[in-house]
Tab-separated table of C-alpha atoms in Angstrom:
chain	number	residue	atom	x	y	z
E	1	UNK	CA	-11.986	-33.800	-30.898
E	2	UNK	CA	-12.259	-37.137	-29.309
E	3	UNK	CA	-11.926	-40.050	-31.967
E	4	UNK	CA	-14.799	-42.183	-32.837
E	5	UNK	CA	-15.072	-45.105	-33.540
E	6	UNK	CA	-18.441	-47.058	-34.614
E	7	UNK	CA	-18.840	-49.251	-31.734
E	8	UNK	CA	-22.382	-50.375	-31.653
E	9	UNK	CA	-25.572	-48.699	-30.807
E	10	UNK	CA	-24.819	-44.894	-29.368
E	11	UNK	CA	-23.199	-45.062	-25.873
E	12	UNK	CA	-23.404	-49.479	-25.942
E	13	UNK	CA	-19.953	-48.801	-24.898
E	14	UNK	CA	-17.159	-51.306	-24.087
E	15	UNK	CA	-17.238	-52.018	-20.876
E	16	UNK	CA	-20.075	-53.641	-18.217
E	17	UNK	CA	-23.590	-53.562	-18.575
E	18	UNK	CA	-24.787	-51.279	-15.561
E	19	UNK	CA	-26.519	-52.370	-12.863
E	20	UNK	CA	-28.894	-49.424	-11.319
E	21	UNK	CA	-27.758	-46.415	-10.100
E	22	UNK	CA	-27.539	-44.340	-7.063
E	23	UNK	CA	-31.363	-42.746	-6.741
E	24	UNK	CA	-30.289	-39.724	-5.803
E	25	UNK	CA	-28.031	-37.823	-7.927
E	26	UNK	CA	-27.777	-34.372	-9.466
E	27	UNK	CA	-25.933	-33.212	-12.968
E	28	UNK	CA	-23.691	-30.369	-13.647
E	29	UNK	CA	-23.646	-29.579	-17.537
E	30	UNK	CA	-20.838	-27.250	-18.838
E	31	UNK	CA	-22.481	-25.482	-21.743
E	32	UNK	CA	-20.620	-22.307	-21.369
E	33	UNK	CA	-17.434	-22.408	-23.841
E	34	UNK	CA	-16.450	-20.418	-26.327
E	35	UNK	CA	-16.596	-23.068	-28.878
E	36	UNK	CA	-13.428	-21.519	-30.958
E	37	UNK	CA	-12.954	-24.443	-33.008
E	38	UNK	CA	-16.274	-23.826	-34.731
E	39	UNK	CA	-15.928	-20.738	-35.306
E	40	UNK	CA	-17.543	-19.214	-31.880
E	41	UNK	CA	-21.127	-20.963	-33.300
E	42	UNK	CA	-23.258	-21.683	-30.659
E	43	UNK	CA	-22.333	-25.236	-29.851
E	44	UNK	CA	-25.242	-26.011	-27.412
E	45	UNK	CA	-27.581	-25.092	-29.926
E	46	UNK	CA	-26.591	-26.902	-32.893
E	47	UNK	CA	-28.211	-29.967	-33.865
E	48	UNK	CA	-27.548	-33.027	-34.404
E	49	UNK	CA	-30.632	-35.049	-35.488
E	50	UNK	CA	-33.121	-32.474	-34.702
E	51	UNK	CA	-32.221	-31.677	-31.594
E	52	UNK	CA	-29.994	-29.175	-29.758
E	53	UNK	CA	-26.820	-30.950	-28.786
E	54	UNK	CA	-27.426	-29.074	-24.608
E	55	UNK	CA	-30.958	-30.940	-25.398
E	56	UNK	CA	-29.244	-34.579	-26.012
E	57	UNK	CA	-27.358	-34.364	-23.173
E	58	UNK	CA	-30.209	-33.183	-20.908
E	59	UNK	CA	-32.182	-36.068	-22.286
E	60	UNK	CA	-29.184	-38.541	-21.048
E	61	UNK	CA	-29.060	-37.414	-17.191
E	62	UNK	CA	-33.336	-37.099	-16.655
E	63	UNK	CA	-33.333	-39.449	-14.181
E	64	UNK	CA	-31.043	-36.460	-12.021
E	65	UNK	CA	-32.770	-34.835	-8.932
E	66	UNK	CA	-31.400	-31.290	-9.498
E	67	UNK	CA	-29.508	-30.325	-13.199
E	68	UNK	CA	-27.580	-27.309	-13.433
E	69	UNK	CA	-26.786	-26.068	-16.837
E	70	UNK	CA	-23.815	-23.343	-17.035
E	71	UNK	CA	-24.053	-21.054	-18.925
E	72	UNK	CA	-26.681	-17.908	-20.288
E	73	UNK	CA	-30.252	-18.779	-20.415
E	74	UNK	CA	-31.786	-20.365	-22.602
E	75	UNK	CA	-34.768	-22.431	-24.170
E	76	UNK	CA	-34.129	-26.122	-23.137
E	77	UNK	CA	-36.372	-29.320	-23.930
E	78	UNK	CA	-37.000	-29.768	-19.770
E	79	UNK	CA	-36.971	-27.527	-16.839
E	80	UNK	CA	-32.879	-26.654	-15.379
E	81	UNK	CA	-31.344	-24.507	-13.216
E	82	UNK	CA	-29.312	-22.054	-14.681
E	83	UNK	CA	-26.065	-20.852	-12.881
E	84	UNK	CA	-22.707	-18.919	-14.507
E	85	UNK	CA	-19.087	-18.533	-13.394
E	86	UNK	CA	-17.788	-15.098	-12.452
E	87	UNK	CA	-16.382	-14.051	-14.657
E	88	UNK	CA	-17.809	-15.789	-17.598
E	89	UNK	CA	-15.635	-17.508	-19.289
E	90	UNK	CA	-13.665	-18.403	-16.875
E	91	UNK	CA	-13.339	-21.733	-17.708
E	92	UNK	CA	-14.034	-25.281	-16.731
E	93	UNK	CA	-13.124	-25.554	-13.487
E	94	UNK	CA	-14.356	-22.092	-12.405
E	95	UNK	CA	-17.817	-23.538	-13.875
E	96	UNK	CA	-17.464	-26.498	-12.359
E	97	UNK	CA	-17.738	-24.562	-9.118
E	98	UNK	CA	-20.596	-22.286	-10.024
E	99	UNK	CA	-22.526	-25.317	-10.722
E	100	UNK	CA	-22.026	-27.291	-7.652
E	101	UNK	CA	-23.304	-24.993	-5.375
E	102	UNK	CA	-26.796	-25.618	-6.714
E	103	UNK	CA	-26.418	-29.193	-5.895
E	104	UNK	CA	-26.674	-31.512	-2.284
E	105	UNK	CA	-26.995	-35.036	-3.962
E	106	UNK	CA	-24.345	-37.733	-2.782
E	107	UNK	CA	-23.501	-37.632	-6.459
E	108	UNK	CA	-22.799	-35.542	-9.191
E	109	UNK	CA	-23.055	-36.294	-12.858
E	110	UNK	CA	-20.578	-33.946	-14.824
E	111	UNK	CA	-21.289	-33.682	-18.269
E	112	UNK	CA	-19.929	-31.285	-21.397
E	113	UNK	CA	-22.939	-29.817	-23.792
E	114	UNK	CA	-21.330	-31.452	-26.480
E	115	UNK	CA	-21.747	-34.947	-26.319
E	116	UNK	CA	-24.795	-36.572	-29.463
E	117	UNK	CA	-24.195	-40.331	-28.522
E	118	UNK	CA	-24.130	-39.878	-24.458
E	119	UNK	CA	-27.487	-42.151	-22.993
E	120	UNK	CA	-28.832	-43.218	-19.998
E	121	UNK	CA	-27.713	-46.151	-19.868
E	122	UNK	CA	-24.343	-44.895	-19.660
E	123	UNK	CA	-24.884	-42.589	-16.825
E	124	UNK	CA	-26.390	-45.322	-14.853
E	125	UNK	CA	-23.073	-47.151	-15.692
E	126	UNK	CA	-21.160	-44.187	-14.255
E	127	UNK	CA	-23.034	-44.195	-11.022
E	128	UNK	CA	-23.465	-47.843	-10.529
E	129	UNK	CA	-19.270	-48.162	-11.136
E	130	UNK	CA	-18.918	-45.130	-8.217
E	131	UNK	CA	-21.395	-46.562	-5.907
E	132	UNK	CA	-20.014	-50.103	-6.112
E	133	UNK	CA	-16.542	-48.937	-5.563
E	134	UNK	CA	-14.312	-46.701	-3.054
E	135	UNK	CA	-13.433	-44.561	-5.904
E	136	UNK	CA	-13.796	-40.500	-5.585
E	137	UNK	CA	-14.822	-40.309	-9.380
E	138	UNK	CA	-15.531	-42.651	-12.331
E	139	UNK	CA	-15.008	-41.222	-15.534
E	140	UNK	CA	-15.348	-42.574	-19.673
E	141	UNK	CA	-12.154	-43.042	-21.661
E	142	UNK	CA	-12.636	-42.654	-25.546
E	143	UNK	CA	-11.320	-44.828	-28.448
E	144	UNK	CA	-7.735	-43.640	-27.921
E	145	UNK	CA	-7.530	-44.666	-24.093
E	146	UNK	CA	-8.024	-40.679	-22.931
E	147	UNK	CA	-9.412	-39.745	-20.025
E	148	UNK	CA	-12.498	-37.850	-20.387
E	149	UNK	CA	-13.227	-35.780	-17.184
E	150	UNK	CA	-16.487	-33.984	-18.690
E	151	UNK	CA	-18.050	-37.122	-18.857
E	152	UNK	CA	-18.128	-38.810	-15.588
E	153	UNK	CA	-19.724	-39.061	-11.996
E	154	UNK	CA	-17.896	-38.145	-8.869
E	155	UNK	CA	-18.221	-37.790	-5.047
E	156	UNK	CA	-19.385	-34.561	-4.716
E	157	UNK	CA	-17.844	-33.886	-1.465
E	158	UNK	CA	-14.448	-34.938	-2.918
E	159	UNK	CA	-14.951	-32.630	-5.303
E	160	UNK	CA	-15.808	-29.837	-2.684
E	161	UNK	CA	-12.748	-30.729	-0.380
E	162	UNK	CA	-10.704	-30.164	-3.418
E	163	UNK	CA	-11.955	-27.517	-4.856
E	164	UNK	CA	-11.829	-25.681	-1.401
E	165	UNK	CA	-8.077	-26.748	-1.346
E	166	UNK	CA	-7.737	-25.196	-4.453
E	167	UNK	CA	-9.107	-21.994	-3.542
E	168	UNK	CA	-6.944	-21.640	-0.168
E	169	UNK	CA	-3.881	-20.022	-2.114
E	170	UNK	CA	-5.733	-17.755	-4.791
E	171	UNK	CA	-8.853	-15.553	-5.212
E	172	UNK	CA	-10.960	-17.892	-7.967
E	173	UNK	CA	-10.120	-20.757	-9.821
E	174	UNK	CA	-10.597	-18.893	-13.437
E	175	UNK	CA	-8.217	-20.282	-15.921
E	176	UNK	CA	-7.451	-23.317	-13.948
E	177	UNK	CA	-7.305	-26.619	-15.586
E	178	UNK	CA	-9.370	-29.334	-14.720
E	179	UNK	CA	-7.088	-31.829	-14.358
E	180	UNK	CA	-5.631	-29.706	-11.016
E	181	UNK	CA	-9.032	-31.037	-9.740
E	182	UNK	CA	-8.836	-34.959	-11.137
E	183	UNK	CA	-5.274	-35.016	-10.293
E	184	UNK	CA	-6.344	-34.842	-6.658
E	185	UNK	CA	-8.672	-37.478	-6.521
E	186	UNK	CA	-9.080	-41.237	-6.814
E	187	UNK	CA	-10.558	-42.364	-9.968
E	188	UNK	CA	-11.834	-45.450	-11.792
E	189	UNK	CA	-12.408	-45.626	-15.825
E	190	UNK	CA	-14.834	-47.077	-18.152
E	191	UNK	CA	-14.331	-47.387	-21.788
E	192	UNK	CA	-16.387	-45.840	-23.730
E	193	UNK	CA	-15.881	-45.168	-27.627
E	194	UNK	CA	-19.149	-43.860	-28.455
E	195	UNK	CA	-20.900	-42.102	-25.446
E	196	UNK	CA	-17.423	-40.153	-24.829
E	197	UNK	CA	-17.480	-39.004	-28.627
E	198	UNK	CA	-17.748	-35.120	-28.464
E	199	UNK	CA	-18.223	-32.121	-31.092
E	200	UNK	CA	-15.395	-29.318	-30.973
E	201	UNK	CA	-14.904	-29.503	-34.991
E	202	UNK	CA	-17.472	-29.221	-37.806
E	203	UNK	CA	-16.254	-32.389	-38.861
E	204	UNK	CA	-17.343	-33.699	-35.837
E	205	UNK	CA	-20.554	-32.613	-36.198
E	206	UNK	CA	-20.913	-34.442	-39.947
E	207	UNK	CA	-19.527	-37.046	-38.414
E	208	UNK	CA	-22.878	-37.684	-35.681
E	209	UNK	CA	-25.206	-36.341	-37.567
E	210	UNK	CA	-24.157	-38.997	-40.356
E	211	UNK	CA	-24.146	-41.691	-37.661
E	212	UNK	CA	-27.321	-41.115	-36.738
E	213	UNK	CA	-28.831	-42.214	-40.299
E	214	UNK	CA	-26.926	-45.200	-40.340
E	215	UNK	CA	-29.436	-47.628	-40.734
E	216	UNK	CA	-28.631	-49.773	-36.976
E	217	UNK	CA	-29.731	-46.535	-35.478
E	218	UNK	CA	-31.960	-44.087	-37.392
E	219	UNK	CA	-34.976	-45.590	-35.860
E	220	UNK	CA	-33.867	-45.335	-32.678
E	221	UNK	CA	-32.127	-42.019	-32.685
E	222	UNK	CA	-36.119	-40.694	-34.615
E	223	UNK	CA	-38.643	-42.147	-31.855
E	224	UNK	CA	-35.975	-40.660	-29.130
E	225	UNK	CA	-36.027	-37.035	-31.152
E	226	UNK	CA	-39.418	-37.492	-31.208
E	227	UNK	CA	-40.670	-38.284	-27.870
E	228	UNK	CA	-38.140	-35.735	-26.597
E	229	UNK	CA	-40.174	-33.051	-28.917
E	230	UNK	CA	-43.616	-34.522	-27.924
E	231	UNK	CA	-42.931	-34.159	-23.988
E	232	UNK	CA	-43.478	-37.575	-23.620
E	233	UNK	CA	-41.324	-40.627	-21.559
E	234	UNK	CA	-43.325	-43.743	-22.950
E	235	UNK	CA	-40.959	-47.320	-23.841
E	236	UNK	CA	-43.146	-48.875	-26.637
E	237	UNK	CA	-42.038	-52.198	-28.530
E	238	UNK	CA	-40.916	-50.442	-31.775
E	239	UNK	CA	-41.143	-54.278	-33.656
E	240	UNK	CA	-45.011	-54.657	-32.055
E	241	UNK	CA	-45.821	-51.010	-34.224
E	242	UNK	CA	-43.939	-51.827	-36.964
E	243	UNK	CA	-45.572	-55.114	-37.684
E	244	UNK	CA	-49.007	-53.899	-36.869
E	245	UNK	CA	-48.079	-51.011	-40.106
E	246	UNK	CA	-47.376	-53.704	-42.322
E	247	UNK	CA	-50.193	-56.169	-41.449
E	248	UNK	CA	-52.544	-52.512	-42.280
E	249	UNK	CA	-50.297	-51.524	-45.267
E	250	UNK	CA	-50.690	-55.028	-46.564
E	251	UNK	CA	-54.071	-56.126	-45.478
E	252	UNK	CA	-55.779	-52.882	-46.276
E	253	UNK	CA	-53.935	-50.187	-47.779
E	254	UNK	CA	-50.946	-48.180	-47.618
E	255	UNK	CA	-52.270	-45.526	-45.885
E	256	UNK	CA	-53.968	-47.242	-43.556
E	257	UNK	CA	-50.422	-48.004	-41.918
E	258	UNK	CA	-49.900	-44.193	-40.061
E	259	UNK	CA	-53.310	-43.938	-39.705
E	260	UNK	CA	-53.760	-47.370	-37.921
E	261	UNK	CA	-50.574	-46.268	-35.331
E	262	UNK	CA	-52.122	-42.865	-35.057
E	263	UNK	CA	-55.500	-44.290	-33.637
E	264	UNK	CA	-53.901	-47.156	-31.403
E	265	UNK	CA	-51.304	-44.249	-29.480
E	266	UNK	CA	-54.858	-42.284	-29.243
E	267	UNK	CA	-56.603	-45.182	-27.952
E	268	UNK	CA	-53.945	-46.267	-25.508
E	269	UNK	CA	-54.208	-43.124	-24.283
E	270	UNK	CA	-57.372	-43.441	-23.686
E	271	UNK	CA	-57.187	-46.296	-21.967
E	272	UNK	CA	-54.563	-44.728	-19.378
E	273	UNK	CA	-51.655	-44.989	-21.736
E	274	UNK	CA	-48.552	-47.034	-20.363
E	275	UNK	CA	-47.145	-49.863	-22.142
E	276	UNK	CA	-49.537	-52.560	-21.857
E	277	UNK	CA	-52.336	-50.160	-23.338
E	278	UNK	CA	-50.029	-49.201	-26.560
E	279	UNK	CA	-49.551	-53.357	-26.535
E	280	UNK	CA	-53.370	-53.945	-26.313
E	281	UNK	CA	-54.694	-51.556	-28.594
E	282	UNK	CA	-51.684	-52.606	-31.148
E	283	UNK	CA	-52.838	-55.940	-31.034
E	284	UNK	CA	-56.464	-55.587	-31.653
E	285	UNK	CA	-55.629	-53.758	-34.329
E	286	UNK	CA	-53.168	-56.325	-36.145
E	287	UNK	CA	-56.045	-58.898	-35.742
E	288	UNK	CA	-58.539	-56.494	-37.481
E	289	UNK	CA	-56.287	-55.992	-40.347
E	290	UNK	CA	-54.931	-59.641	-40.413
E	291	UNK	CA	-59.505	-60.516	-41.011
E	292	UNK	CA	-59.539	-57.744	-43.782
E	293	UNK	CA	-56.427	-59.722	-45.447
E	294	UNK	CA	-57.894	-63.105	-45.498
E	295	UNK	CA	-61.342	-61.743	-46.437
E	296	UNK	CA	-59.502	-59.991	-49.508
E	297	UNK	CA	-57.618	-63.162	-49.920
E	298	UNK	CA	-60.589	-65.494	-50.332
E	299	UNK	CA	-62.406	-63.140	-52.611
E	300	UNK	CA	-59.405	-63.163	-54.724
E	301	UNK	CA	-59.844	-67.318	-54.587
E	302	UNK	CA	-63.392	-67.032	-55.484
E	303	UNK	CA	-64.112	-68.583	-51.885
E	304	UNK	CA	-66.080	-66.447	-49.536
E	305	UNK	CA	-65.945	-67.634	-45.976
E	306	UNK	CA	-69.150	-69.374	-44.488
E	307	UNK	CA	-71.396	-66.900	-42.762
E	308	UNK	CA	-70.751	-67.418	-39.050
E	309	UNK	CA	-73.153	-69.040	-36.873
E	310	UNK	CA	-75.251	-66.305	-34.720
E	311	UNK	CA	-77.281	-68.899	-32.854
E	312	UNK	CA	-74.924	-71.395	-31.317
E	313	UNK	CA	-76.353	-74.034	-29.639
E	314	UNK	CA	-79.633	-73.933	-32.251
């Protein structure tokens, strides 16, 4: 288990804000492990907030060119390829290796299945820390100062140089560790509490899927689970919707609050979706339902408004 501790929203982290990343990268996800600690449950596949735990992480390196997941197939929220050590089983480093060969980006994101807090943002902060330095890998380093090799991007042909030095002496690299790989190169660190918080225990498990309903992030963690489930990559302003449901609960009724959000995300996409149209169609609505309130407000005064003039200029 790697210690946790609540340090902001999931993977804020400790350490720089990123700047943007390589544009070119691929990911290697380890999802292959016997997951002995819970019982040999399927560890991928267990959720945490609704989604699979392989699916959070996949979620966290989109922006990659190539992903390779290994391990067996399976169903996964986007399109990967799928490699597997041989044998299986064979550990970390031996998967490490099977999943490489799939990729030819500059960079390679490495990543363990079992990470609920990992983001974006801290993948970007990876990369940017590797391509703004002269360092072979950057990795995360969790609450208690470890070094957290399954969580980190690297040069991947510092990684093949090694891992062909490796092989020079001996027929496969199963039941290597992987710090005979790490130990060979050079390597910068970034703090990270959160994003480097992993699942081997049960415990673990309560412990993110509890963190998740904590009220900082619940409505976060819910529009991410939910736009990974809906296929869709759309950054709305969460406040904008969230006021226009209270100006309809208020100003009209209750239920007019989903129903109002419902037909502005069905008119934006009308209009082309994006942004801008969610903003536009959000804020026609609020002014409708801000004129129903002050209509029901001067009835309730006994003062109806004046009946507008249709003839201007008369």
């Amino acid at each position: 288990m790697t210690a946790y501790e609540p340090l902001g929203g999931p993977g804020a982290g400790t350490g720089p804000a990123p700047g943007p990343g390589p544009a070119r990268y691929d990911a290697v996800v380890l999802a292959g492990g016997a997951a002995r600690r819970l019982g040999g449950a399927d560890k991928p596949g267990v959720r945490v907030g609704g989604r699979a735990l392989l699916d959070r992480v996949l979620a966290a390196c989109a922006g990659a060119r190539t992903t390779v997941v290994v391990a067996d197939h399976r169903p996964t929220a986007r399109p990967v390829t799928w490699a597997r050590e041989d044998p299986p089983g064979g550990g970390p480093l031996a998967a490490l290796a099977a999943g490489l060969r799939h990729t030819t980006a500059e960079y390679v994101v490495v990543l363990s299945a079992d990470l609920p807090f990992l983001a974006g943002r801290t993948v970007g902060a990876l990369l940017s820390a590797l391509a703004a330095s002269d360092a072979e890998g950057v990795l995360l380093t969790d609450a208690d100062g470890r070094d957290q090799p399954l969580v980190a991007a690297y040069r991947a042909s510092a990684v093949r140089r090694e891992l062909a030095a490796l092989t020079r002496d001996r027929a496969d690299l199963t039941g290597l560790p992987l710090r005979r790989l790490t130990g060979a190169l050079r390597l910068a660190r970034v703090p990270d509490a959160v994003a480097s918080f992993d699942c081997d225990t049960w415990d673990d498990i309560a412990t993110a899927r509890a963190r998740i309903r904590e009220h900082g992030h619940v409505l976060d963690e819910w529009i991410s689970a939910a736009k990974d489930e809906l296929g869709i990559d759309l950054d709305v302003d969460r406040v904008l919707l969230l006021d226009l449901a209270r100006d309809a609960a208020h100003g009209v009724a209750r239920p007019a609050a989903p129903l109002t959000t419902f037909l502005v995300g069905y008119a934006a996409g009308r209009a082309g979706g994006g942004p801008e149209a969610v903003a536009e169609a959000a804020r026609k609505a609020a002014a409708l339902a801000r004129r129903w309130a002050e209509e029901a407000a001067q009835a309730a005064d006994g003062k109806p408004d004046a009946a507008p003039d249709t003839h201007p200029g008369a």
